[in-house]
XYZ file of C-alpha atoms in Angstrom:
144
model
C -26.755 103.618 75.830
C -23.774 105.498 74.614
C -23.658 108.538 72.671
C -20.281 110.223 70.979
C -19.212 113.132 72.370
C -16.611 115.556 71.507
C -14.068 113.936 69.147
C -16.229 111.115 68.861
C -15.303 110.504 72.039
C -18.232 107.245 73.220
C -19.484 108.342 76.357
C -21.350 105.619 78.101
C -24.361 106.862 79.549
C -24.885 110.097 78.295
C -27.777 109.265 76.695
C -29.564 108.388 80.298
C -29.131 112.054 81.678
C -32.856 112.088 81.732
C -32.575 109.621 84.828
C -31.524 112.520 87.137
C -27.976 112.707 88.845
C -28.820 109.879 91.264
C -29.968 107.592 88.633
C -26.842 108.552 85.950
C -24.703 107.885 89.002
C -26.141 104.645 89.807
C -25.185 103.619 85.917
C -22.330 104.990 86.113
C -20.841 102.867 89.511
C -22.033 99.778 87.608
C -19.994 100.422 85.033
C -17.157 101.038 86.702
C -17.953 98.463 89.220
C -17.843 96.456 86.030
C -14.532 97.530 84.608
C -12.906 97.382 87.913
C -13.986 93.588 87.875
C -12.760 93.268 84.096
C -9.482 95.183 84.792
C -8.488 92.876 88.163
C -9.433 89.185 85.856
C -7.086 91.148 83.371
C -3.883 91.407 85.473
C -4.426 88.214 87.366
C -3.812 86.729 84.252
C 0.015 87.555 84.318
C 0.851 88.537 80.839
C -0.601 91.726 80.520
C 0.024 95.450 81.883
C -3.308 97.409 82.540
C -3.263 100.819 81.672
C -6.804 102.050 82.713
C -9.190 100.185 84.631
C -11.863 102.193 84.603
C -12.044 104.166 88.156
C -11.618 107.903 85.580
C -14.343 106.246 82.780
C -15.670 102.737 82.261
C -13.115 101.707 80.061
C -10.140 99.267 80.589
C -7.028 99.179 78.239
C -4.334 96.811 78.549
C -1.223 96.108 76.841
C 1.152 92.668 76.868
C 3.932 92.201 79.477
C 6.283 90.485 76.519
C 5.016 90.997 72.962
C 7.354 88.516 71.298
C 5.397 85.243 71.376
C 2.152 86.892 69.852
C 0.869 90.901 69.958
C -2.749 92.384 71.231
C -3.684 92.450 67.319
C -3.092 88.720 67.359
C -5.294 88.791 70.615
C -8.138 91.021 69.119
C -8.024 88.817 66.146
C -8.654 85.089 67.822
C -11.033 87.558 70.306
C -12.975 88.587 67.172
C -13.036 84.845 65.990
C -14.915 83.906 68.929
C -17.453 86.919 68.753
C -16.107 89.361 70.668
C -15.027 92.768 69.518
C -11.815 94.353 71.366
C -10.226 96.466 69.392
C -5.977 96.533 69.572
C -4.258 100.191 68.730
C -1.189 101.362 68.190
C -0.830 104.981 70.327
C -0.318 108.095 68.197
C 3.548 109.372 66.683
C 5.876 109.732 69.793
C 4.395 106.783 71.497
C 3.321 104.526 68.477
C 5.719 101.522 69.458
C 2.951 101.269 72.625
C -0.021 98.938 71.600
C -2.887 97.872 73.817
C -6.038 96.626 74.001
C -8.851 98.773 75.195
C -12.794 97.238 75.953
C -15.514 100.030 77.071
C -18.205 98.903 79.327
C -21.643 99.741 78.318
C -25.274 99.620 79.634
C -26.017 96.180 79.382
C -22.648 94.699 79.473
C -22.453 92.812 83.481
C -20.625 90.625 85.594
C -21.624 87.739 83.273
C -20.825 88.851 80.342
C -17.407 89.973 81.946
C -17.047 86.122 83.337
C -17.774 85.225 79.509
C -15.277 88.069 78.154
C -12.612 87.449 80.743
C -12.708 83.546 79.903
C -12.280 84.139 76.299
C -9.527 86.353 77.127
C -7.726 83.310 79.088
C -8.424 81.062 76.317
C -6.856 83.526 73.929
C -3.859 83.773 75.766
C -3.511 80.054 76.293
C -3.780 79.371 72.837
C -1.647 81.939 71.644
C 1.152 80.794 74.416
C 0.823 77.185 73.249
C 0.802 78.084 69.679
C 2.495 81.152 68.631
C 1.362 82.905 65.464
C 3.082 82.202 62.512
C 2.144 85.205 61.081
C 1.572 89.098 61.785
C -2.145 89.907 62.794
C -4.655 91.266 60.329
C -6.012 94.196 62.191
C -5.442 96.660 64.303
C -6.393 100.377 64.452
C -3.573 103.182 64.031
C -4.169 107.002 65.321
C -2.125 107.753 62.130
């Protein structure tokens, strides 16, 4: 479960409070245990930077080494294609040439679904490398 906190802010977890500290705690390592494993199959890859992998909070962002083949929104889009929601953003004014993509780990989202996610990911990449985008992607999410 994850509620929105301050900013609206998702907070994974923060809903489970109820379990006590040992049992949010518990959550919370499998999460990050989670991202961790997300956030290594991420760099391994070899074309992209990450930028958080989820030791501070069980999210891992991630940006491209070289952007000039294809960009994360073309990523998020053939991501999306294939059922899976990671959202690409561009980072507020002052650092708004930066774009990355960011995925946060839930309750309920394991190692196999990260095998799954991380697969599509390599696919993604693949076909992107082997077939550059003729065009500019159709989403993306600005803090402007």
């Amino acid at each position: 479960m994850a509620d929105s906190g301050p900013a609206g802010l998702d907070v994974p977890g923060l809903g489970d409070l109820h379990l006590g500290r040992e049992g949010y705690t518990k959550i919370m390592t499998g999460l990050r245990n989670t991202a961790h494993y997300l956030a290594d199959g991420i760099a391994k890859l070899g074309v992209f930077d990450v930028i958080s992998d989820g030791t501070d909070i069980p999210v891992v962002s991630f940006k491209l080494t070289d952007p000039s083949r294809f960009t994360v929104f073309h990523v998020s889009d053939e991501l999306r294609r294939h059922g899976w929601q990671v959202p690409a953003y561009t980072m507020p004014p002052n650092a708004q040439d930066i774009a990355l993509l960011r995925i946060v780990v839930r309750e309920g989202f394991g190692r196999d679904l990260a095998e799954s996610l991380l697969t599509a990911i390599g696919n993604t990449v693949d076909r992107l490398t082997t077939t550059p985008p003729a065009h500019e992607a159709e989403s993306g999410f600005s803090h402007t």
